[in-house]
Coordinates of N, CA, C and O in Angstrom, one line a residue:
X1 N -3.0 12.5 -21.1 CA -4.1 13.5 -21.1 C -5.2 12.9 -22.0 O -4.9 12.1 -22.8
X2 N -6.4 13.2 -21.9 CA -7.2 13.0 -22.6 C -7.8 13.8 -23.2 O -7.8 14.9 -22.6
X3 N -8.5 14.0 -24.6 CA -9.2 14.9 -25.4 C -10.5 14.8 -25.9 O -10.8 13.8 -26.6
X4 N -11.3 15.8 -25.6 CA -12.2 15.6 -25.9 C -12.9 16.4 -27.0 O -11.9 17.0 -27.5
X5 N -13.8 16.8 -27.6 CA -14.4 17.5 -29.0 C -15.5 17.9 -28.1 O -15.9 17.3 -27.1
X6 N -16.2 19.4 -28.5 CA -17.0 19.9 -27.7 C -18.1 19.6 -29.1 O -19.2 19.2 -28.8
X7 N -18.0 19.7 -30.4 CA -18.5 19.6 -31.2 C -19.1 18.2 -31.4 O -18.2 17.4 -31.2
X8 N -20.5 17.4 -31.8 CA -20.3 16.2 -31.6 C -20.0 15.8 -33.0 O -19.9 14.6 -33.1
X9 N -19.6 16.7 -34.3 CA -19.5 16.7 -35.5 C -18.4 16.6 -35.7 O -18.1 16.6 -36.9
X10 N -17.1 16.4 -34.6 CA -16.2 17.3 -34.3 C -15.0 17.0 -35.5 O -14.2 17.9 -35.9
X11 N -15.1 15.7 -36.1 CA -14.3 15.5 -37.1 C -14.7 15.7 -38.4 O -13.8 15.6 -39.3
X12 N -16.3 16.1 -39.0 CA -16.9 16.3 -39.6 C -16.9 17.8 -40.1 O -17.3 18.2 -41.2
X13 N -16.3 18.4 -39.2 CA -16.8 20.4 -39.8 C -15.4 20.9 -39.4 O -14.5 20.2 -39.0
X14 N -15.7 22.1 -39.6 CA -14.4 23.1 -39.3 C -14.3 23.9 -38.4 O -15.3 23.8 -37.8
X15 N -13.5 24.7 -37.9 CA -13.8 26.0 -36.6 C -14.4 24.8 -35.3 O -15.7 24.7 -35.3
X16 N -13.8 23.9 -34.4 CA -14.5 23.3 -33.3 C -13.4 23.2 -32.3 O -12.3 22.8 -32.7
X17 N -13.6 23.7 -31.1 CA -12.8 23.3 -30.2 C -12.8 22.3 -29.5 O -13.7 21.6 -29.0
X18 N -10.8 21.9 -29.5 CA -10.8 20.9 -28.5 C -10.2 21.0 -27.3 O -9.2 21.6 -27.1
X19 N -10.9 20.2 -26.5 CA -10.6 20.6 -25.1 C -9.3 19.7 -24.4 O -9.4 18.4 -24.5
X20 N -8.9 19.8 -24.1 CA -7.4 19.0 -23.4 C -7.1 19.4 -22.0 O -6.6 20.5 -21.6
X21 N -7.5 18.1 -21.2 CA -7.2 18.1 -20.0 C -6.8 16.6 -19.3 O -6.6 15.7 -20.1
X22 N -6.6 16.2 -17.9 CA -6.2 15.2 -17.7 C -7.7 14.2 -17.0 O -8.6 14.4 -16.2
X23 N -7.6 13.3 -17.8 CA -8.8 12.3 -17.3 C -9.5 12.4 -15.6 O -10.7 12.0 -15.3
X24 N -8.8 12.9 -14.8 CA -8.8 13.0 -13.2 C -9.5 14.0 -13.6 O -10.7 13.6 -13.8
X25 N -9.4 15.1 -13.8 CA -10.4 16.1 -14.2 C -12.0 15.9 -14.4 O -12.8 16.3 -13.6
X26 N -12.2 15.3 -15.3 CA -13.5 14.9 -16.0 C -14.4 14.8 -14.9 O -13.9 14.3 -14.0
X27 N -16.0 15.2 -14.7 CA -16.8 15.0 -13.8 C -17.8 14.5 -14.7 O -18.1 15.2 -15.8
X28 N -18.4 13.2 -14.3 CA -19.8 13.1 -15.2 C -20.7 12.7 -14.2 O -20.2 12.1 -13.3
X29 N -21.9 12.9 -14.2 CA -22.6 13.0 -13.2 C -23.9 12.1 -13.9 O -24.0 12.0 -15.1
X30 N -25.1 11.5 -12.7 CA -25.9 10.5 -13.5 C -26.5 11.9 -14.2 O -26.3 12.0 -15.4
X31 N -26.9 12.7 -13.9 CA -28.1 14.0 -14.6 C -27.4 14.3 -15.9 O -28.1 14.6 -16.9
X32 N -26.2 14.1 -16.0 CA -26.1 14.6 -17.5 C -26.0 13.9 -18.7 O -25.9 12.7 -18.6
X33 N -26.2 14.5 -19.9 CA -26.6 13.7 -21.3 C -25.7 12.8 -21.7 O -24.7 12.7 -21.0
X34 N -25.9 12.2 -22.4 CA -24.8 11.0 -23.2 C -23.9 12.4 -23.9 O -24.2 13.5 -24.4
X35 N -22.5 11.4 -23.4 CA -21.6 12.5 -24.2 C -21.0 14.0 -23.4 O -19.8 14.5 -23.6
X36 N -22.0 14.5 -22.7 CA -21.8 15.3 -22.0 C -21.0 15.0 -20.8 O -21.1 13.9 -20.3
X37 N -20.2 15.8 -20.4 CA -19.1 15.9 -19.4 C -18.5 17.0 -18.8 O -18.2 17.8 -19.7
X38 N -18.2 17.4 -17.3 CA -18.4 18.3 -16.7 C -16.3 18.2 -16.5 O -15.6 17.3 -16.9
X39 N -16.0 19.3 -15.9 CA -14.5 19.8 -15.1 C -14.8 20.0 -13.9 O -15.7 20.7 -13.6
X40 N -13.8 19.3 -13.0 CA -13.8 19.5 -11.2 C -12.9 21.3 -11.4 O -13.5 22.3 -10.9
X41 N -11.8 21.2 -12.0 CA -11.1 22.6 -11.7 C -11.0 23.4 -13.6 O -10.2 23.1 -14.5
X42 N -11.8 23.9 -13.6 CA -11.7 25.0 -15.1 C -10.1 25.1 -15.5 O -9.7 24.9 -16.6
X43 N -9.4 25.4 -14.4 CA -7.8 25.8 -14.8 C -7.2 24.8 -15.1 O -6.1 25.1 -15.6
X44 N -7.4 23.5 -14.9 CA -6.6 22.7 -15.8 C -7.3 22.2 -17.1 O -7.1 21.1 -17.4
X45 N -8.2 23.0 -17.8 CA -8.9 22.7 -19.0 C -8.5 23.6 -19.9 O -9.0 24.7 -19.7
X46 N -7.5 23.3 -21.5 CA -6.8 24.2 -21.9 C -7.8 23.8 -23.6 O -8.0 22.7 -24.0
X47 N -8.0 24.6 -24.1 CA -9.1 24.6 -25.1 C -8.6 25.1 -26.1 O -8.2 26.2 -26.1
X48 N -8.5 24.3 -27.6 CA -7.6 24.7 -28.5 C -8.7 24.8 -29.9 O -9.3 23.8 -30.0
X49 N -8.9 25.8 -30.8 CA -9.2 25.9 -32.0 C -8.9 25.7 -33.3 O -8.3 26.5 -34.0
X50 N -9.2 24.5 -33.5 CA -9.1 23.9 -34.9 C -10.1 24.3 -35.9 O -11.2 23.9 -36.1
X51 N -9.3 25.5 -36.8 CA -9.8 26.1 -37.6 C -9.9 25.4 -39.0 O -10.8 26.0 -39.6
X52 N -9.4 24.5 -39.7 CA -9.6 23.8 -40.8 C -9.3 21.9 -40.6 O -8.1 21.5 -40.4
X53 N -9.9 21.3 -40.7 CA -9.7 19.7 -40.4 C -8.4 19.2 -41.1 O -8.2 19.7 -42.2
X54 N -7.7 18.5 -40.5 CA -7.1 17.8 -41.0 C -7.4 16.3 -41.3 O -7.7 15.6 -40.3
X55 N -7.2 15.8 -42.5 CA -7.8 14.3 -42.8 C -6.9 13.7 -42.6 O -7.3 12.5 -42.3
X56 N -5.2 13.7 -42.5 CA -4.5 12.9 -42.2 C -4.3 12.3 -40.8 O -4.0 11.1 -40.5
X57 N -4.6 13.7 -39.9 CA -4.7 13.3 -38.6 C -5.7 12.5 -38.2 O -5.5 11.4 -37.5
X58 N -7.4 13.0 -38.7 CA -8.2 12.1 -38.6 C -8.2 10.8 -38.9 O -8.8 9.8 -38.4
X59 N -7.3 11.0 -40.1 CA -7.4 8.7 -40.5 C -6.3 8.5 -39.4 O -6.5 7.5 -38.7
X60 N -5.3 9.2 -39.2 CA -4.7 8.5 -37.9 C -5.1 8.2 -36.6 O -4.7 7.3 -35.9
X61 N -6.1 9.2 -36.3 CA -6.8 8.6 -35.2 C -7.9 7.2 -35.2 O -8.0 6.3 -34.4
X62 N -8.5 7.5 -36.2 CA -9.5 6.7 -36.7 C -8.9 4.8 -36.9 O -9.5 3.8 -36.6
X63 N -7.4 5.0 -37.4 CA -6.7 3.9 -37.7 C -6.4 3.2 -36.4 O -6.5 2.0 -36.4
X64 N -6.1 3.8 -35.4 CA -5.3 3.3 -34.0 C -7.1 3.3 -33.0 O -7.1 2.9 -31.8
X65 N -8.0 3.7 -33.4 CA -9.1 3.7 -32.6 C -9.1 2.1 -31.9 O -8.5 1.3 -32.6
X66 N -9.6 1.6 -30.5 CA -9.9 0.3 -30.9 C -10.9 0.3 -29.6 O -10.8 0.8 -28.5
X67 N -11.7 -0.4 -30.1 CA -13.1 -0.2 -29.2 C -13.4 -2.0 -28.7 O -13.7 -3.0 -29.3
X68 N -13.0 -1.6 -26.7 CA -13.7 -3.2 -26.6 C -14.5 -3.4 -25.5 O -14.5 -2.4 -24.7
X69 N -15.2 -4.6 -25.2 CA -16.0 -4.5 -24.1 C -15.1 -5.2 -23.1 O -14.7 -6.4 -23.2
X70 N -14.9 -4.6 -22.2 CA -14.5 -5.5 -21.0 C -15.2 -6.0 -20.2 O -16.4 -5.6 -20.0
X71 N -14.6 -7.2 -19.5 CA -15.8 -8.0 -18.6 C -15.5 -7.1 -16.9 O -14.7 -7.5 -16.0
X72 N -16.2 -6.0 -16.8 CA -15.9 -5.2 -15.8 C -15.7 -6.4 -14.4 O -14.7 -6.6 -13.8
X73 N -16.9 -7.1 -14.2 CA -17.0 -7.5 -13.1 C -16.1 -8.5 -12.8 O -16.0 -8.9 -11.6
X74 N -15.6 -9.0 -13.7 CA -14.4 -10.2 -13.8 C -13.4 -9.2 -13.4 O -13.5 -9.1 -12.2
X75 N -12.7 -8.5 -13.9 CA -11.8 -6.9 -13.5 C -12.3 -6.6 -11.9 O -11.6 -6.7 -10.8
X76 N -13.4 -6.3 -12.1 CA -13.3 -6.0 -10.6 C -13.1 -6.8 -9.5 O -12.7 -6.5 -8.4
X77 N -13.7 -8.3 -10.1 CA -13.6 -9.2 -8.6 C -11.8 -9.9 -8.6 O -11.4 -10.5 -7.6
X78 N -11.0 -9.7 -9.8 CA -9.6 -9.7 -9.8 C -8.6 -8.6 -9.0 O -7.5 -8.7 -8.7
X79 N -9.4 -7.5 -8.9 CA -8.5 -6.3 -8.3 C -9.0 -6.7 -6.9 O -8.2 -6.3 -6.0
X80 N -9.9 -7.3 -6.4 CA -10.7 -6.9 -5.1 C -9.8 -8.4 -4.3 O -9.4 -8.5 -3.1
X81 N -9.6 -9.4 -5.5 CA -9.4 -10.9 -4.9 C -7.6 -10.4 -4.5 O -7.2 -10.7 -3.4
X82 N -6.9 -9.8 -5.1 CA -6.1 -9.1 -5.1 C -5.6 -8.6 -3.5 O -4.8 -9.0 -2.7
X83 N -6.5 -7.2 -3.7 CA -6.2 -6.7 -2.3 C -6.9 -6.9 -1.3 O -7.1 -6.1 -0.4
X84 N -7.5 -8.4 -1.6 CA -7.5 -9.6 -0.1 C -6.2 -10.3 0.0 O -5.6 -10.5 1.0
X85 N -5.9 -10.6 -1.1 CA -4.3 -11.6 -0.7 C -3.6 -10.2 0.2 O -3.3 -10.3 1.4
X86 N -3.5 -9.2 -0.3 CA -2.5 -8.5 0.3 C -3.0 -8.0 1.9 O -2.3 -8.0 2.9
X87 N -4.1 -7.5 1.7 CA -4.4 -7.5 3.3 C -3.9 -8.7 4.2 O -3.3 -8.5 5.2
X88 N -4.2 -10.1 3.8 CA -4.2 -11.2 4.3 C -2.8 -11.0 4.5 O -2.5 -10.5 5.5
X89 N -2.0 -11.1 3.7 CA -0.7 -10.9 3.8 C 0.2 -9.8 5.0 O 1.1 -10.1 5.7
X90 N -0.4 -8.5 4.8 CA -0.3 -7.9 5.8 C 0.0 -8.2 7.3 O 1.0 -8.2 8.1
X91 N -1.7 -8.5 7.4 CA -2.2 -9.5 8.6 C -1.1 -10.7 9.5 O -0.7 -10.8 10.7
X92 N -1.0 -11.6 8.3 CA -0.3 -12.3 8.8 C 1.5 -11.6 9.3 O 2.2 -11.8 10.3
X93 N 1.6 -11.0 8.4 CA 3.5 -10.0 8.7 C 3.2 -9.6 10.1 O 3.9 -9.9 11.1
X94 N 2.0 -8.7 10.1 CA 1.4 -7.8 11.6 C 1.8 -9.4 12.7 O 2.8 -9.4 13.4
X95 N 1.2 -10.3 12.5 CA 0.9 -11.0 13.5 C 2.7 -11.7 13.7 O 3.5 -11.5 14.7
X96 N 2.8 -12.2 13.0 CA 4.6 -12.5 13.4 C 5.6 -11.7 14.0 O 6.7 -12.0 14.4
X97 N 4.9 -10.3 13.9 CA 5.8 -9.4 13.9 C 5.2 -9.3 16.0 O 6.0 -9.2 16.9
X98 N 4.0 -9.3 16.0 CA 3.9 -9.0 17.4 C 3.7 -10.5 18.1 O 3.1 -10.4 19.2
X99 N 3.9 -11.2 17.8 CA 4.3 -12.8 18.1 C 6.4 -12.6 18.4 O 6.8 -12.9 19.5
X100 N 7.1 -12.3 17.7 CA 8.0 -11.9 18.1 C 8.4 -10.9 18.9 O 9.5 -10.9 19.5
X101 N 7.4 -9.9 19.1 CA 7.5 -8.5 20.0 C 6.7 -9.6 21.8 O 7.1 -9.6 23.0
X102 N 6.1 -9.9 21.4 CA 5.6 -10.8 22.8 C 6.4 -11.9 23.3 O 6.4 -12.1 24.5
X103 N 7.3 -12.7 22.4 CA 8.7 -13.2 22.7 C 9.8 -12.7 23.6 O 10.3 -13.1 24.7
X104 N 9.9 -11.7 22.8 CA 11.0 -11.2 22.9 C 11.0 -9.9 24.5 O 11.8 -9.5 25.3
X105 N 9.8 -9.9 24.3 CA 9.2 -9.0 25.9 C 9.1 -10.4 26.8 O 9.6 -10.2 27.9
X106 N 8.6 -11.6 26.8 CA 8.3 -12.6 27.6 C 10.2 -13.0 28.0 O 10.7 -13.5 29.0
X107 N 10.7 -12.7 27.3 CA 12.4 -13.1 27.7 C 13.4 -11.8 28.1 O 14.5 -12.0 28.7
X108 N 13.0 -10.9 27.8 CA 12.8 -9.8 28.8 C 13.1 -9.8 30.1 O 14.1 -9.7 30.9
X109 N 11.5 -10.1 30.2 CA 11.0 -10.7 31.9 C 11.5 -11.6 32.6 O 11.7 -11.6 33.8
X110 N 11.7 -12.8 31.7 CA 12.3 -14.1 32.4 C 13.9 -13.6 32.6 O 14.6 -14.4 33.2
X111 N 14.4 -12.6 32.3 CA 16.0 -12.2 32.4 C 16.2 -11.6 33.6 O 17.3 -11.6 34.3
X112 N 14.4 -10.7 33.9 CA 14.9 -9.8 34.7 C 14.5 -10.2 36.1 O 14.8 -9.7 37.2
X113 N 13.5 -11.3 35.8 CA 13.2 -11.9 37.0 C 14.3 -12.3 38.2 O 15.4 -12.1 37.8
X114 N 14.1 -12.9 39.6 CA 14.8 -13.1 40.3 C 14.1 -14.8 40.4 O 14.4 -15.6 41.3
X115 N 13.5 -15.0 39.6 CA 13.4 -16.9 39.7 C 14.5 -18.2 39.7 O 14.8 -19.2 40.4
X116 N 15.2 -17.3 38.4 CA 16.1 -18.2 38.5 C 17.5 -18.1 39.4 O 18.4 -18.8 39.5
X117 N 17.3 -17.1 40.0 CA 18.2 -16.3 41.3 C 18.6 -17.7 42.1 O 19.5 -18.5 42.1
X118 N 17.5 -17.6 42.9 CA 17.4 -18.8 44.1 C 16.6 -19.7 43.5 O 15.5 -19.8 43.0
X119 N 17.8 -20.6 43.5 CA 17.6 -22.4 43.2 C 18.0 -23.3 43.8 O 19.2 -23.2 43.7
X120 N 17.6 -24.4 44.6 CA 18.1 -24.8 45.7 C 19.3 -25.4 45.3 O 20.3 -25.2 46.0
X121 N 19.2 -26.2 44.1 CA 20.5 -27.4 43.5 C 21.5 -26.1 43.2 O 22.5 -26.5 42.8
X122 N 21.3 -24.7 43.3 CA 22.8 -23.9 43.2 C 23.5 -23.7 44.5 O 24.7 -23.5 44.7
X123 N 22.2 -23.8 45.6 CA 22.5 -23.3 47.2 C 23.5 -24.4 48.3 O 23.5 -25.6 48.5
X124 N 24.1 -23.5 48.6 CA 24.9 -24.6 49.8 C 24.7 -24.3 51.1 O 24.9 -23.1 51.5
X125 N 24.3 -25.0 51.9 CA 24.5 -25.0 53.4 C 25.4 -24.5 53.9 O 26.3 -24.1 53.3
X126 N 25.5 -24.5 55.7 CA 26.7 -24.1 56.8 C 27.0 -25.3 56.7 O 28.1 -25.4 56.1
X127 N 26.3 -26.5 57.0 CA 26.4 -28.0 56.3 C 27.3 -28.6 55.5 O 28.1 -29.5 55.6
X128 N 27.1 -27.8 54.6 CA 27.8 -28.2 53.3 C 29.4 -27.6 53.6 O 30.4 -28.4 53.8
X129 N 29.5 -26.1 53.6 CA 31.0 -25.7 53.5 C 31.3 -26.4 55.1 O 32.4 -26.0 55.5
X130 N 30.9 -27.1 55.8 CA 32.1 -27.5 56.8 C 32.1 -28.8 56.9 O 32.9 -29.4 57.7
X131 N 31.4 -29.5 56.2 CA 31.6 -31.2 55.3 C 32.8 -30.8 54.3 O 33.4 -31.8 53.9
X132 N 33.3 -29.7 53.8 CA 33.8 -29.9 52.3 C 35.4 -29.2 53.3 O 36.3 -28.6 52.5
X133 N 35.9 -29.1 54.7 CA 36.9 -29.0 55.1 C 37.7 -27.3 54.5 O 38.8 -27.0 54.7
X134 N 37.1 -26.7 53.9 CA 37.5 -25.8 54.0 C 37.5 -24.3 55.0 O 36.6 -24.0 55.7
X135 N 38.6 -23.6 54.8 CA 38.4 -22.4 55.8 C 37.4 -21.4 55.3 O 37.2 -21.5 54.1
X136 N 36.9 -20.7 55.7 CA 36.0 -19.5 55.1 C 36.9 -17.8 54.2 O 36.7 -17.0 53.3
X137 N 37.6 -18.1 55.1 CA 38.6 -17.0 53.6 C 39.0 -18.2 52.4 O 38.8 -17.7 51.3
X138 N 39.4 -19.6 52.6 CA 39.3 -20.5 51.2 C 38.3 -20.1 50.5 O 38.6 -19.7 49.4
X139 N 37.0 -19.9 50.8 CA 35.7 -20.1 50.2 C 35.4 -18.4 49.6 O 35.0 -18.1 48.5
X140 N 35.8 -17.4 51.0 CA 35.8 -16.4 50.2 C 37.0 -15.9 48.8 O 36.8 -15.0 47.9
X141 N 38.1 -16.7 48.9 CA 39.0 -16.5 47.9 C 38.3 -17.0 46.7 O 38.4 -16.3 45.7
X142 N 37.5 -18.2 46.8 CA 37.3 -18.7 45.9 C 35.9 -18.1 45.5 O 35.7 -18.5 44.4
X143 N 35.2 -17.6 45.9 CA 34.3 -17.1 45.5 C 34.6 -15.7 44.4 O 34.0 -15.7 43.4
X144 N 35.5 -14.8 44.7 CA 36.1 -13.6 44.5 C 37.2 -14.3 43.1 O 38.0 -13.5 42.6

Protein backbone atom coordinates (compact mmCIF):
# COMPACT_ATOMS: atom_id res chain seq x y z
CA UNK A 1 0.00 0.00 0.00
CA UNK A 2 0.98 3.32 -0.32
CA UNK A 3 0.53 6.44 1.96
CA UNK A 4 0.05 9.57 1.41
CA UNK A 5 -0.34 13.01 3.76
CA UNK A 6 -3.11 15.35 2.69
CA UNK A 7 -1.38 17.94 4.76
CA UNK A 8 1.85 19.17 2.93
CA UNK A 9 3.21 19.95 6.73
CA UNK A 10 2.14 16.59 7.31
CA UNK A 11 5.05 15.60 9.62
CA UNK A 12 5.31 19.04 10.95
CA UNK A 13 1.76 19.77 12.81
CA UNK A 14 -0.82 17.83 14.49
CA UNK A 15 -4.60 16.73 13.78
CA UNK A 16 -3.63 15.68 9.67
CA UNK A 17 -4.98 12.91 7.82
CA UNK A 18 -3.55 10.14 6.34
CA UNK A 19 -4.76 8.63 3.48
CA UNK A 20 -4.04 4.78 2.72
CA UNK A 21 -4.67 3.20 -0.29
CA UNK A 22 -3.17 0.87 -2.95
CA UNK A 23 -0.76 2.68 -5.48
CA UNK A 24 -3.18 1.20 -8.56
CA UNK A 25 -5.54 3.54 -7.13
CA UNK A 26 -3.79 6.85 -7.45
CA UNK A 27 -4.87 9.07 -10.55
CA UNK A 28 -2.57 12.03 -11.46
CA UNK A 29 -3.48 13.76 -14.22
CA UNK A 30 -1.15 16.53 -16.40
CA UNK A 31 -3.86 19.46 -14.94
CA UNK A 32 -3.05 18.83 -11.52
CA UNK A 33 -0.59 20.60 -9.06
CA UNK A 34 2.76 19.25 -7.89
CA UNK A 35 1.86 17.00 -5.05
CA UNK A 36 -1.67 16.74 -5.84
CA UNK A 37 -3.27 13.40 -6.60
CA UNK A 38 -6.64 12.13 -7.51
CA UNK A 39 -8.52 8.25 -6.62
CA UNK A 40 -9.96 6.09 -9.61
CA UNK A 41 -12.52 4.35 -6.75
CA UNK A 42 -13.19 6.56 -3.33
CA UNK A 43 -13.95 3.04 -1.60
CA UNK A 44 -10.69 1.83 -1.59
CA UNK A 45 -9.34 5.05 0.05
CA UNK A 46 -9.33 4.47 3.90
CA UNK A 47 -8.32 7.84 5.70
CA UNK A 48 -6.94 7.81 9.17
CA UNK A 49 -6.43 10.82 11.84
CA UNK A 50 -3.42 11.51 13.43
CA UNK A 51 -4.13 13.46 16.27
CA UNK A 52 -0.66 14.09 17.96
CA UNK A 53 2.79 13.44 15.96
CA UNK A 54 4.83 10.94 16.74
CA UNK A 55 8.73 11.63 16.47
CA UNK A 56 9.78 8.21 16.78
CA UNK A 57 7.83 7.09 13.96
CA UNK A 58 8.82 10.10 11.97
CA UNK A 59 12.75 9.50 12.44
CA UNK A 60 11.87 6.05 11.38
CA UNK A 61 10.50 6.93 8.41
CA UNK A 62 12.86 9.62 7.71
CA UNK A 63 15.79 6.98 8.50
CA UNK A 64 14.83 4.27 5.81
CA UNK A 65 13.71 7.24 3.26
CA UNK A 66 15.98 6.76 0.15
CA UNK A 67 15.65 8.98 -2.73
CA UNK A 68 17.17 8.01 -6.32
CA UNK A 69 17.21 8.99 -9.87
CA UNK A 70 16.78 6.30 -12.16
CA UNK A 71 17.94 6.11 -15.67
CA UNK A 72 14.13 5.66 -16.87
CA UNK A 73 15.02 5.26 -20.44
CA UNK A 74 17.73 2.65 -19.88
CA UNK A 75 14.77 0.77 -17.79
CA UNK A 76 12.57 1.15 -20.32
CA UNK A 77 14.63 0.13 -23.40
CA UNK A 78 15.68 -3.10 -21.02
CA UNK A 79 11.97 -4.15 -20.38
CA UNK A 80 11.08 -3.39 -24.17
CA UNK A 81 14.59 -5.39 -25.41
CA UNK A 82 13.11 -7.96 -23.09
CA UNK A 83 9.72 -8.57 -24.42
CA UNK A 84 11.33 -8.71 -27.98
CA UNK A 85 13.47 -11.70 -27.02
CA UNK A 86 10.23 -13.19 -25.76
CA UNK A 87 7.99 -12.45 -28.62
CA UNK A 88 10.89 -13.57 -30.91
CA UNK A 89 10.88 -16.57 -28.86
CA UNK A 90 7.31 -17.16 -29.15
CA UNK A 91 7.47 -16.78 -32.84
CA UNK A 92 9.94 -19.03 -33.34
CA UNK A 93 8.00 -22.08 -30.77
CA UNK A 94 4.77 -20.87 -33.11
CA UNK A 95 6.73 -21.66 -36.19
CA UNK A 96 8.16 -25.31 -35.17
CA UNK A 97 5.23 -26.04 -33.84
CA UNK A 98 3.28 -25.49 -37.26
CA UNK A 99 6.36 -26.84 -39.23
CA UNK A 100 5.63 -30.08 -37.38
CA UNK A 101 1.77 -29.76 -37.69
CA UNK A 102 2.50 -29.43 -41.74
CA UNK A 103 4.77 -32.58 -41.39
CA UNK A 104 2.92 -34.41 -39.76
CA UNK A 105 -0.39 -33.55 -41.98
CA UNK A 106 2.13 -34.02 -45.23
CA UNK A 107 2.58 -37.87 -43.80
CA UNK A 108 -0.88 -38.08 -43.23
CA UNK A 109 -1.48 -37.73 -46.90
CA UNK A 110 1.35 -39.69 -48.13
CA UNK A 111 -0.27 -42.71 -45.82
CA UNK A 112 -3.40 -42.22 -47.17
CA UNK A 113 -2.58 -41.84 -50.59
CA UNK A 114 -2.92 -44.75 -53.15
CA UNK A 115 0.71 -43.88 -54.83
CA UNK A 116 2.45 -46.17 -53.21
CA UNK A 117 -0.48 -48.80 -53.89
CA UNK A 118 0.49 -49.55 -57.51
CA UNK A 119 4.17 -49.95 -58.11
CA UNK A 120 5.25 -51.80 -60.95
CA UNK A 121 8.53 -53.56 -59.27
CA UNK A 122 5.62 -54.95 -56.70
CA UNK A 123 3.26 -56.06 -59.80
CA UNK A 124 3.30 -59.51 -61.42
CA UNK A 125 2.09 -60.56 -64.69
CA UNK A 126 -0.12 -63.64 -66.24
CA UNK A 127 3.54 -63.85 -67.48
CA UNK A 128 5.07 -64.06 -64.55
CA UNK A 129 2.78 -66.62 -62.40
CA UNK A 130 2.95 -69.15 -65.37
CA UNK A 131 6.99 -68.73 -65.81
CA UNK A 132 7.16 -69.41 -61.93
CA UNK A 133 5.23 -73.12 -62.66
CA UNK A 134 2.81 -72.75 -60.16
CA UNK A 135 -0.99 -73.65 -59.94
CA UNK A 136 -3.33 -70.79 -59.10
CA UNK A 137 -4.86 -72.18 -55.81
CA UNK A 138 -0.63 -72.46 -54.97
CA UNK A 139 -0.67 -68.73 -55.44
CA UNK A 140 -3.97 -68.14 -53.89
CA UNK A 141 -2.76 -70.29 -50.78
CA UNK A 142 0.01 -68.32 -50.69
CA UNK A 143 -1.27 -65.20 -50.94
CA UNK A 144 -3.89 -65.86 -47.99
Amino acid sequence: FCFNYYARLGNKVNNIDVVYTPWSNLKKTPSMDVGQVGFHNSKMVRTLRVEKRINEIVNRLSRTKVERTPDLKAEREAVNAAERAERKQHMREKKRREELERLEKERQVEIRSYKGLMVSEKMTSNKQIAETSKSLQELEEDFM
